[in-house]
Short mmCIF file of C-alpha atoms in Angstrom, two decimals:
data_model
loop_
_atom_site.label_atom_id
_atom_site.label_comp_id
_atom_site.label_asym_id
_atom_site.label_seq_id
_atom_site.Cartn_x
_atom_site.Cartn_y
_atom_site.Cartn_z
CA UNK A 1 13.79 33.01 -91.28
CA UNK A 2 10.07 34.68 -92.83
CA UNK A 3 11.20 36.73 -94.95
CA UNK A 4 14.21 36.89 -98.24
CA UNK A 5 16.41 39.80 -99.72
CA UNK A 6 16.03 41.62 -96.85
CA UNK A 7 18.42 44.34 -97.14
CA UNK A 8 22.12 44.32 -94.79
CA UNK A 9 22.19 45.32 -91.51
CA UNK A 10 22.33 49.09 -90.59
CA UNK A 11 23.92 48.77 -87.01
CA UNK A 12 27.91 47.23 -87.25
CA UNK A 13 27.87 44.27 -84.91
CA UNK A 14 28.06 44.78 -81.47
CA UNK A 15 31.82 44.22 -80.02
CA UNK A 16 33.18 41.12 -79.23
CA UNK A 17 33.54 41.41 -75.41
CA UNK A 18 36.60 39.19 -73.22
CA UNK A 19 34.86 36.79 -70.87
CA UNK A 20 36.10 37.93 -67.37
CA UNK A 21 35.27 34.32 -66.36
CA UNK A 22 37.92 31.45 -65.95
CA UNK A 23 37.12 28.35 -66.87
CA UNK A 24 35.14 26.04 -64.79
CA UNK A 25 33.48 23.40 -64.34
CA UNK A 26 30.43 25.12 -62.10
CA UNK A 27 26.94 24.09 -62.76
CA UNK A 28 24.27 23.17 -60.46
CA UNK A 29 21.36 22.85 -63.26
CA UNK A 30 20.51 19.47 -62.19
CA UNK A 31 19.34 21.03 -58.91
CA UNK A 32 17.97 23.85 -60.52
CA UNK A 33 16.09 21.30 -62.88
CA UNK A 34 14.65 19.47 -59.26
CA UNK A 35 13.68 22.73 -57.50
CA UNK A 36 11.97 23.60 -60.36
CA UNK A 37 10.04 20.29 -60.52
CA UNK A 38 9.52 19.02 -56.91
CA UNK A 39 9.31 22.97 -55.66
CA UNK A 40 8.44 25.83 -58.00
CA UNK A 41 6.03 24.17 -60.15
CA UNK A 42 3.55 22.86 -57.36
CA UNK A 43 3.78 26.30 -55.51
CA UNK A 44 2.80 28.16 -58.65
CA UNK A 45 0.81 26.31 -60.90
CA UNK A 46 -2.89 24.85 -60.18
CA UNK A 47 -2.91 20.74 -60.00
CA UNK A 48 -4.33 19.40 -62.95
CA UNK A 49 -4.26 18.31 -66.71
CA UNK A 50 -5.18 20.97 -68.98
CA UNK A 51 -3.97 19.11 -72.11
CA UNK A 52 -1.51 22.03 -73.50
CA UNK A 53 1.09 19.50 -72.74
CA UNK A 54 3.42 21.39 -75.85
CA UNK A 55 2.79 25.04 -74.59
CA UNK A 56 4.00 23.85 -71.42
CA UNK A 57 7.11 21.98 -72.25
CA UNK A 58 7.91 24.95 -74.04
CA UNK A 59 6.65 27.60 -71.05
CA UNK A 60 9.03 24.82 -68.82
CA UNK A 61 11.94 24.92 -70.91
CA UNK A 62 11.98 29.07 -71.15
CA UNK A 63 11.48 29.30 -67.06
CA UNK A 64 14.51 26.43 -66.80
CA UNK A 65 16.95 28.47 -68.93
CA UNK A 66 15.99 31.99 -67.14
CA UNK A 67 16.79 29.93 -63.72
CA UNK A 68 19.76 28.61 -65.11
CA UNK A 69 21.06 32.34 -66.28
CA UNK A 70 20.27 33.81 -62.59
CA UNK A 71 21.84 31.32 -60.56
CA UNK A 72 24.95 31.11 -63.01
CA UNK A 73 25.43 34.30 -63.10
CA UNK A 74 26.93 33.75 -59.47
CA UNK A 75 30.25 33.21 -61.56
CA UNK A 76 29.99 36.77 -62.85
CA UNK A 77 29.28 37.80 -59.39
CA UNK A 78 32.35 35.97 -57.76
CA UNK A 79 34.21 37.35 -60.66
CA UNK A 80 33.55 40.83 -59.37
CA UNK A 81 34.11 40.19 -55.72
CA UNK A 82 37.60 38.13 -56.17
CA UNK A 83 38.72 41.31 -58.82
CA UNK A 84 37.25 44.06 -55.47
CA UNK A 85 40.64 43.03 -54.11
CA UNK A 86 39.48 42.06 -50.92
CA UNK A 87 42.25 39.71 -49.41
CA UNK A 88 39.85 37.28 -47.26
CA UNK A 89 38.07 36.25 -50.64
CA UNK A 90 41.12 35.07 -51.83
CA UNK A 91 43.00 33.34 -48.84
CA UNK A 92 39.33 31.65 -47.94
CA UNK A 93 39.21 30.22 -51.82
CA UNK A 94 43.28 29.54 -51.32
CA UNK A 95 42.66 27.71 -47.89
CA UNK A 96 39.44 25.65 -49.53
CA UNK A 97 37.57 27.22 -46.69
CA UNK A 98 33.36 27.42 -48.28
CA UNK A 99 32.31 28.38 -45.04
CA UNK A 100 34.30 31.06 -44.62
CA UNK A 101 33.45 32.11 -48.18
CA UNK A 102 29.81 31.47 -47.87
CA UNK A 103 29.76 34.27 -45.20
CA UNK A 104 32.15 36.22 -47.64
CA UNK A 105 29.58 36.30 -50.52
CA UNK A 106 26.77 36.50 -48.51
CA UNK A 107 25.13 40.20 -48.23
CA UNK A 108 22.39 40.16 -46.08
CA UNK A 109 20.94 43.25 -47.34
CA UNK A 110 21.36 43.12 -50.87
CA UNK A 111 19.34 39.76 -50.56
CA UNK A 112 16.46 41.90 -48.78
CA UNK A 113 16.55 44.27 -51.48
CA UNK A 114 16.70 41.65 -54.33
CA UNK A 115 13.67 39.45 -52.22
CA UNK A 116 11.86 42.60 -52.31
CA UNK A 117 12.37 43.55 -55.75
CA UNK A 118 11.46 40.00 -56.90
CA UNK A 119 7.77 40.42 -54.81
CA UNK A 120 7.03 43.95 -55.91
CA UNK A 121 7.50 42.67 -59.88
CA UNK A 122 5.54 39.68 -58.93
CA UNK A 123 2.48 41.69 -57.28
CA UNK A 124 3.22 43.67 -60.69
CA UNK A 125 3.44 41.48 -63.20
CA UNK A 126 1.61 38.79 -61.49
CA UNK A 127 -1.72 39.78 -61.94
CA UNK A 128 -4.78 40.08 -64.34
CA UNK A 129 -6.51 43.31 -64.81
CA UNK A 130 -10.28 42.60 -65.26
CA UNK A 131 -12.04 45.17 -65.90
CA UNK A 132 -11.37 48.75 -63.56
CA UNK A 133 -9.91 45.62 -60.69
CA UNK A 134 -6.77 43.06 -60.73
CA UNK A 135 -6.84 39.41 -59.73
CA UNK A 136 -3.89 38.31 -58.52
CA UNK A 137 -2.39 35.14 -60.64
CA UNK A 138 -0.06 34.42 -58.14
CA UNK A 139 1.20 34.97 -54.65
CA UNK A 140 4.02 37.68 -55.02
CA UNK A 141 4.90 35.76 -50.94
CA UNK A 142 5.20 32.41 -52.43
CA UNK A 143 7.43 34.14 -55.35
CA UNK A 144 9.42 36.00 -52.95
CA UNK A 145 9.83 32.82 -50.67
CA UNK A 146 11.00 30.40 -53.62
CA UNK A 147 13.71 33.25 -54.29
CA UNK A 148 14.92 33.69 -50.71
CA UNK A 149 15.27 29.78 -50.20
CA UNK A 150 16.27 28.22 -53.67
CA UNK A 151 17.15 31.02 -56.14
CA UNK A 152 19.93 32.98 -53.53
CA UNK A 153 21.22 30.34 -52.15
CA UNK A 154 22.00 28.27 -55.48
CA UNK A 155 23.65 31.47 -56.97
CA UNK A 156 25.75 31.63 -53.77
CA UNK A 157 26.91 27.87 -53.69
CA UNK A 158 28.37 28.97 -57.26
CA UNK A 159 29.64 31.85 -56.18
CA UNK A 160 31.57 29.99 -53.29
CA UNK A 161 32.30 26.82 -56.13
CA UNK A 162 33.71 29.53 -58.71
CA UNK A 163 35.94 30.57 -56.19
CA UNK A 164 37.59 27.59 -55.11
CA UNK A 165 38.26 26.69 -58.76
CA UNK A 166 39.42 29.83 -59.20
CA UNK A 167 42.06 29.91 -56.63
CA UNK A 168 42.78 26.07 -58.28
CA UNK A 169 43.93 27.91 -61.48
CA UNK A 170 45.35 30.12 -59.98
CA UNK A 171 48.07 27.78 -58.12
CA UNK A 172 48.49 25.44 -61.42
#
């Protein structure tokens, strides 16, 4: 949008790729939109009016949609687990069972490892380098804690809701 007669493109478009997904109905971004309101926010950010009331509609609307992506991404998730085969997956989803499926999904350590990961790029990223020393900006705990008990378990309540529609199509 800057510049004209820029020349064509060098690189032939990247491939049109199937969506594995079925169609469905799954989305919990009003609850991501409240977490992220009446939970993230306050734990991260200072209290206060600083005035830079556009930079931060814009900063909000960015940190919304990358929420948004991770916990939807559940569906790709499910997707994967349902296609592993496993037969208890699909009789749970068949039976309407989101208990059973909640334990199903659930991976106890991969949720270490991905609370772990999430605190070592926050104590990364999360900091200011003055001078030869870094401040930290934020707690890489509190970052780590608002992952373990809103970010996981959002991305597993549409894992367990993409599998109950799935097994609906399935039958129809």
């Amino acid at each position: 949008p800057f510049y004209r007669d820029l020349p064509g493109p060098l690189l032939p478009a990247v491939a049109n790729y199937e969506n594995p997904l079925i169609e469905c109905e799954t989305n919990v971004n009003s609850e991501v939109f409240g977490v992220y309101r009446d939970e993230i926010v306050p734990a991260v950010c200072r209290g206060g009016d600083d005035g830079n009331y556009g930079s931060s509609s814009v900063c909000d609307v960015m940190c919304l949609q990358a929420l948004s992506r991770r916990v939807h991404y559940g569906k790709f998730v499910a997707e994967s687990k349902y296609r592993a085969g496993t037969s208890d997956i699909g009789e749970a989803a068949l039976s309407g069972d989101r208990n059973r499926l909640m334990e199903l999904v659930t991976d106890l350590a991969v949720e270490r490892d991905v609370i772990s990961r999430v605190r070592q790029k926050a104590e990364l990223y999360g900091r200011l380098e003055v001078g030869a020393s870094a401040v930290p900006r934020i707690d890489p705990d509190v970052v780590a804690g608002l992952y373990e008990r809103w970010i996981i378990p959002m991305n597993k309540r549409v894992q367990v809701e993409y599998l109950l529609a799935r097994a609906k199509s399935a039958v129809s």
